[in-house]
Short mmCIF file of C-alpha atoms and ligand atoms in Angstrom, two decimals:
data_model
loop_
_atom_site.label_atom_id
_atom_site.label_comp_id
_atom_site.label_asym_id
_atom_site.label_seq_id
_atom_site.Cartn_x
_atom_site.Cartn_y
_atom_site.Cartn_z
CA MET A 6 0.01 -0.07 0.10
CA THR A 7 1.27 3.34 -0.79
CA ASP A 8 0.68 6.50 0.91
CA SER A 9 -1.78 8.08 -1.38
CA GLN A 10 -4.05 4.61 -1.32
CA PRO A 11 -6.85 4.78 1.54
CA VAL A 12 -7.05 2.74 4.74
CA GLU A 13 -10.33 2.93 5.38
CA ALA A 14 -13.64 1.68 3.42
CA THR A 15 -14.36 4.84 0.98
CA THR A 16 -16.23 5.69 -1.84
CA ALA A 17 -13.51 8.58 -2.45
CA SER A 18 -10.84 8.55 -5.23
CA GLY A 19 -7.94 10.47 -6.53
CA GLU A 20 -7.80 14.07 -5.60
CA THR A 21 -9.15 13.03 -2.55
CA PHE A 22 -6.69 10.35 -1.65
CA ASP A 23 -4.21 12.96 -2.29
CA HIS A 24 -5.56 15.89 -0.14
CA ARG A 25 -5.90 12.53 2.45
CA ALA A 26 -2.32 11.68 2.45
CA ARG A 27 -1.54 15.40 2.64
CA LEU A 28 -3.29 15.50 5.91
CA GLN A 29 -1.52 11.81 7.35
CA GLN A 30 1.59 13.81 6.23
CA MET A 31 1.22 16.77 7.61
CA PHE A 32 0.18 15.52 11.15
CA ARG A 33 3.02 12.85 11.13
CA ASP A 34 5.23 16.33 11.05
CA SER A 35 3.49 18.15 12.79
CA PRO A 36 5.42 21.17 14.22
CA ILE A 37 2.97 21.23 17.13
CA PRO A 38 4.33 20.32 20.80
CA ALA A 39 2.88 17.05 22.32
CA ASP A 40 1.17 18.91 25.34
CA GLU A 41 -0.37 21.58 22.91
CA LEU A 42 -0.95 18.80 20.00
CA MET A 43 -3.11 16.93 22.76
CA PHE A 44 -5.65 19.91 22.89
CA ASN A 45 -5.36 21.17 19.09
CA LEU A 46 -5.84 17.51 17.59
CA GLY A 47 -9.25 19.14 15.99
CA LEU A 48 -6.80 20.04 13.42
CA TYR A 49 -6.46 16.99 11.64
CA VAL A 50 -10.01 15.70 12.17
CA ARG A 51 -11.74 15.50 9.17
CA SER A 52 -15.71 15.79 8.49
CA SER A 53 -15.79 11.75 8.20
CA LEU A 54 -14.25 10.90 11.99
CA LEU A 55 -16.19 14.19 13.38
CA VAL A 56 -19.47 13.14 11.92
CA LYS A 57 -19.04 9.80 14.26
CA PHE A 58 -18.61 12.09 17.27
CA LEU A 59 -21.80 14.29 16.52
CA VAL A 60 -23.37 10.73 16.17
CA MET A 61 -23.00 9.26 18.94
CA ASP A 62 -23.69 12.40 21.04
CA ASP A 63 -26.71 12.62 19.55
CA LEU A 64 -27.66 9.61 20.66
CA TYR A 65 -26.15 9.83 24.17
CA ARG A 66 -28.50 12.30 24.37
CA ARG A 67 -31.47 10.10 23.53
CA PHE A 68 -30.86 6.97 26.29
CA VAL A 69 -28.75 9.26 29.05
CA SER A 70 -32.05 8.62 31.16
CA VAL A 71 -32.41 5.26 30.30
CA PRO A 72 -30.67 2.96 32.95
CA GLY A 73 -28.37 0.14 31.63
CA ALA A 74 -24.89 -0.61 30.28
CA LEU A 75 -23.56 1.10 27.05
CA LEU A 76 -22.21 -1.98 24.58
CA GLU A 77 -19.99 -2.15 21.50
CA PHE A 78 -20.00 -5.49 19.78
CA GLY A 79 -16.84 -5.44 17.15
CA THR A 80 -14.92 -2.90 19.26
CA TRP A 81 -11.41 -2.93 16.99
CA ARG A 82 -9.22 0.14 18.87
CA GLY A 83 -11.85 0.85 21.12
CA GLN A 84 -12.52 4.67 20.29
CA ASN A 85 -16.20 4.36 20.53
CA LEU A 86 -15.38 3.14 24.04
CA VAL A 87 -13.42 6.26 24.62
CA LEU A 88 -16.11 8.50 23.28
CA LEU A 89 -18.46 6.76 25.26
CA GLU A 90 -16.84 7.63 28.28
CA ASN A 91 -15.74 11.14 27.32
CA LEU A 92 -19.50 11.52 26.60
CA ARG A 93 -20.76 10.47 30.22
CA ALA A 94 -18.28 12.55 31.51
CA ILE A 95 -20.10 15.23 29.42
CA HIS A 96 -23.54 14.33 30.18
CA GLU A 97 -23.30 12.78 33.29
CA PRO A 98 -20.34 13.30 35.19
CA PHE A 99 -21.36 11.86 38.53
CA ASN A 100 -22.90 8.83 37.29
CA LYS A 101 -20.30 6.33 38.18
CA GLN A 102 -22.88 3.28 37.66
CA ARG A 103 -22.47 3.58 34.03
CA THR A 104 -20.70 0.52 32.59
CA ILE A 105 -19.05 0.93 29.02
CA ILE A 106 -18.91 -2.68 27.75
CA GLY A 107 -16.45 -3.78 24.38
CA PHE A 108 -16.68 -6.95 22.63
CA ASP A 109 -13.87 -8.32 20.05
CA THR A 110 -11.95 -11.00 19.69
CA PHE A 111 -9.07 -8.34 19.23
CA THR A 112 -7.18 -10.14 16.75
CA GLY A 113 -9.79 -9.13 13.72
CA TYR A 114 -12.41 -11.78 11.92
CA PRO A 115 -12.33 -15.50 12.99
CA GLU A 116 -11.21 -17.17 9.91
CA ASP A 117 -14.53 -18.83 9.31
CA ALA A 118 -15.95 -15.57 9.29
CA GLY A 119 -17.02 -15.44 5.27
CA MET A 120 -15.86 -11.69 4.94
CA ALA A 121 -14.80 -10.99 1.54
CA GLU A 122 -11.38 -10.90 0.83
CA THR A 123 -11.39 -6.85 0.55
CA ALA A 124 -13.24 -6.70 4.21
CA LEU A 125 -10.43 -8.97 5.43
CA THR A 126 -7.47 -6.93 4.10
CA GLU A 127 -8.82 -3.89 5.22
CA HIS A 128 -7.12 -2.28 8.52
CA GLY A 129 -4.79 -5.63 8.18
CA GLY A 130 -8.08 -7.57 9.32
CA TYR A 131 -8.88 -5.87 12.17
CA ASN A 132 -6.23 -7.49 13.99
CA SER A 133 -5.42 -4.82 16.80
CA GLY A 134 -2.61 -7.81 18.51
CA SER A 135 -3.14 -9.73 21.59
CA ASP A 136 -2.14 -7.04 23.72
CA TYR A 137 -3.97 -4.91 22.61
CA PRO A 138 -7.04 -5.02 25.25
CA ARG A 139 -4.27 -4.61 27.98
CA TYR A 140 -3.58 -0.76 26.61
CA LEU A 141 -6.75 -0.06 25.62
CA ALA A 142 -8.29 -1.16 29.40
CA GLU A 143 -5.25 1.50 30.75
CA LEU A 144 -6.55 4.26 27.93
CA LEU A 145 -9.87 3.96 29.39
CA GLU A 146 -9.09 3.97 32.73
CA THR A 147 -6.67 7.15 32.30
CA HIS A 148 -9.86 8.73 30.61
CA GLU A 149 -11.73 8.00 33.59
CA GLY A 150 -8.80 9.32 36.18
CA ASN A 151 -9.54 12.65 34.18
CA SER A 152 -13.10 12.78 35.03
CA ALA A 153 -15.28 13.62 37.66
CA PHE A 154 -14.48 11.02 40.65
CA GLY A 155 -11.34 10.10 38.81
CA HIS A 156 -10.46 7.73 41.55
CA LEU A 157 -13.07 5.60 41.00
CA ARG A 158 -11.83 4.07 38.07
CA GLY A 159 -11.76 0.36 36.23
CA ASN A 160 -15.52 0.83 35.98
CA HIS A 161 -15.70 -0.64 31.62
CA LYS A 162 -15.06 -3.67 30.71
CA LEU A 163 -13.06 -5.37 27.71
CA ILE A 164 -14.70 -8.84 26.27
CA ALA A 165 -11.79 -10.41 24.15
CA GLY A 166 -13.15 -13.40 21.71
CA ASP A 167 -15.61 -14.47 19.52
CA VAL A 168 -18.70 -12.88 20.08
CA THR A 169 -20.45 -16.17 19.38
CA GLN A 170 -19.12 -17.88 22.52
CA THR A 171 -18.68 -14.17 24.90
CA ALA A 172 -22.00 -12.61 24.92
CA PRO A 173 -23.87 -15.32 25.89
CA LYS A 174 -21.71 -16.32 28.53
CA TYR A 175 -21.37 -12.45 30.09
CA PHE A 176 -25.08 -12.32 30.03
CA ALA A 177 -25.64 -15.40 31.46
CA ASP A 178 -23.14 -14.50 34.21
CA HIS A 179 -24.54 -11.34 34.72
CA PRO A 180 -28.48 -11.88 34.58
CA GLU A 181 -29.00 -8.19 36.47
CA THR A 182 -27.70 -6.41 33.31
CA LEU A 183 -29.56 -3.77 31.68
CA VAL A 184 -28.86 -2.33 28.62
CA ALA A 185 -29.25 1.22 27.31
CA PHE A 186 -27.04 1.26 24.40
CA ALA A 187 -25.79 -1.24 22.04
CA PHE A 188 -23.82 -0.94 18.53
CA PHE A 189 -23.47 -3.37 16.53
CA ASP A 190 -20.41 -2.86 13.81
CA MET A 191 -19.15 -6.74 12.90
CA GLY A 192 -21.02 -7.28 10.23
CA PRO A 193 -21.93 -10.84 9.67
CA TYR A 194 -24.99 -12.34 10.68
CA GLU A 195 -23.50 -15.17 13.26
CA PRO A 196 -21.93 -13.06 16.06
CA THR A 197 -24.58 -10.21 15.45
CA VAL A 198 -27.28 -12.69 15.71
CA ALA A 199 -25.61 -14.38 18.93
CA ALA A 200 -25.10 -10.64 20.80
CA LEU A 201 -28.92 -9.73 19.53
CA ARG A 202 -29.85 -12.51 21.45
CA ALA A 203 -27.69 -12.64 24.03
CA ILE A 204 -28.65 -8.81 25.19
CA GLN A 205 -32.55 -9.15 23.93
CA PRO A 206 -33.60 -10.07 27.91
CA HIS A 207 -31.73 -6.98 28.83
CA LEU A 208 -33.54 -4.46 26.94
CA VAL A 209 -35.72 -2.23 28.34
CA PRO A 210 -38.02 0.61 27.31
CA GLY A 211 -35.90 3.57 25.60
CA SER A 212 -32.69 1.20 24.93
CA VAL A 213 -31.27 2.36 21.91
CA LEU A 214 -29.37 0.18 19.32
CA LEU A 215 -27.16 1.91 16.42
CA PHE A 216 -26.60 -0.80 13.69
CA ASP A 217 -23.77 -0.30 11.43
CA GLU A 218 -24.89 -2.16 7.81
CA LEU A 219 -28.62 -2.72 8.16
CA THR A 220 -29.10 -1.39 4.96
CA TRP A 221 -26.32 -2.82 3.05
CA THR A 222 -28.04 -5.63 0.29
CA GLY A 223 -24.29 -6.49 -0.48
CA ALA A 224 -23.97 -8.17 2.81
CA PRO A 225 -27.12 -8.88 4.60
CA GLY A 226 -26.68 -10.74 7.93
CA GLU A 227 -26.64 -7.93 9.85
CA ALA A 228 -30.41 -7.36 8.99
CA ILE A 229 -30.99 -10.89 8.74
CA ALA A 230 -30.33 -11.25 12.33
CA PHE A 231 -32.04 -8.01 13.24
CA LYS A 232 -35.25 -9.31 11.80
CA GLU A 233 -34.91 -12.47 13.35
CA VAL A 234 -34.67 -11.14 16.72
CA PHE A 235 -36.72 -8.33 16.69
CA ARG A 236 -40.03 -9.85 15.45
CA ASP A 237 -41.79 -10.02 18.33
CA ILE A 238 -40.14 -6.65 20.00
CA PRO A 239 -41.92 -3.39 19.65
CA TYR A 240 -39.55 -0.74 18.42
CA ARG A 241 -38.96 1.94 16.51
CA ILE A 242 -36.55 2.58 13.58
CA GLU A 243 -35.17 5.72 12.03
CA LYS A 244 -32.26 6.43 9.29
CA CYS A 245 -29.61 7.76 11.08
CA PRO A 246 -29.88 11.54 10.27
CA LEU A 247 -26.22 12.51 9.84
CA TYR A 248 -24.97 9.19 8.74
CA PRO A 249 -27.66 7.35 6.15
CA SER A 250 -26.34 4.13 6.37
CA LYS A 251 -26.53 4.11 9.98
CA SER A 252 -29.95 3.10 11.16
CA ILE A 253 -31.38 3.86 15.00
CA VAL A 254 -33.43 1.48 16.97
CA THR A 255 -35.23 2.42 19.87
CA VAL A 256 -37.23 -0.16 21.97
CA ARG A 257 -40.77 1.10 23.08
C1 SAM B 21 -15.46 -2.49 11.50
S1 SAM B 21 -14.53 -3.19 12.84
C2 SAM B 21 -15.28 -2.38 14.42
C3 SAM B 21 -15.04 -0.58 14.03
C4 SAM B 21 -15.30 0.09 15.29
N1 SAM B 21 -16.58 -0.26 15.84
C5 SAM B 21 -15.16 1.19 15.13
O1 SAM B 21 -16.28 1.86 14.76
O2 SAM B 21 -13.87 1.79 15.25
C6 SAM B 21 -15.34 -4.86 12.84
C7 SAM B 21 -14.70 -5.55 14.49
O3 SAM B 21 -15.65 -6.79 14.71
C8 SAM B 21 -14.86 -7.55 15.02
N2 SAM B 21 -15.71 -8.84 14.96
C9 SAM B 21 -15.32 -9.50 13.70
N3 SAM B 21 -16.35 -10.72 14.02
C10 SAM B 21 -16.14 -10.70 14.97
C11 SAM B 21 -16.70 -11.71 16.13
N4 SAM B 21 -17.11 -13.35 15.75
N5 SAM B 21 -16.47 -11.93 17.49
C12 SAM B 21 -16.05 -10.72 17.67
N6 SAM B 21 -15.63 -9.73 17.32
C13 SAM B 21 -16.40 -9.29 15.91
C14 SAM B 21 -13.21 -7.42 14.05
O4 SAM B 21 -12.02 -8.08 15.10
C15 SAM B 21 -13.05 -5.79 14.20
O5 SAM B 21 -12.43 -5.38 15.05
#
């Protein structure tokens, strides 16, 4: 891969890649010292990332009054988990009951996941390395330490392994769990249906679910899993206003 090739699923081409590569280069060669850079990261944030922050903030406002955990199925580097902890610190700084839980193999898609070759090579197949959960756990705890009641840390959890096994086990071991929010971002049918079945008894009126590719006809697994599990659950569904390929489901 050359510097001018994309490193993310994209519809951009040509000149856009050049600007993207230039931005990456300018970030790498930034003349700004590290302490100032941490406070000026927005200099390098593109709209394609900013929109994800905005969407998550919109969702947080919707489920802020719903008790329960915030889940992400398909965590990758854990950016959304960190984002959710920071939104928690903004929207409900004194709520230390809010547990954020990320599920991922952390070694990428299982070999038999039936993913297209292009998806498997994207971001190195999403292999973060078996040591990564330790780094991410420390990162999350450091963010908690920076928030109000920073002495109360270690509230969040990373569950490593194949979701088809870890999700049923996690919820069997924690039957008391309520789910306020869950983001489904794995794609294939098997892990999605396993995660949906595992959380279904823990949903409450007002629970918000975000689906990454419910309307993507090229990969129907997520939609089939959703329709199967939600056959008898009353819900409202809408297209995500700022990110039309994502869908928001609210349990009634
Ligand atoms: C598209 S990435 C997630 C991106 C992340 N949600 C974000 O917004 O940054 C999909 C993730 O799902 C994970 N994944 C795929 N199949 C899985 C399975 N059966 N069990 C656990 N994790 C899985 C992969 O390891 C990968 O990190």
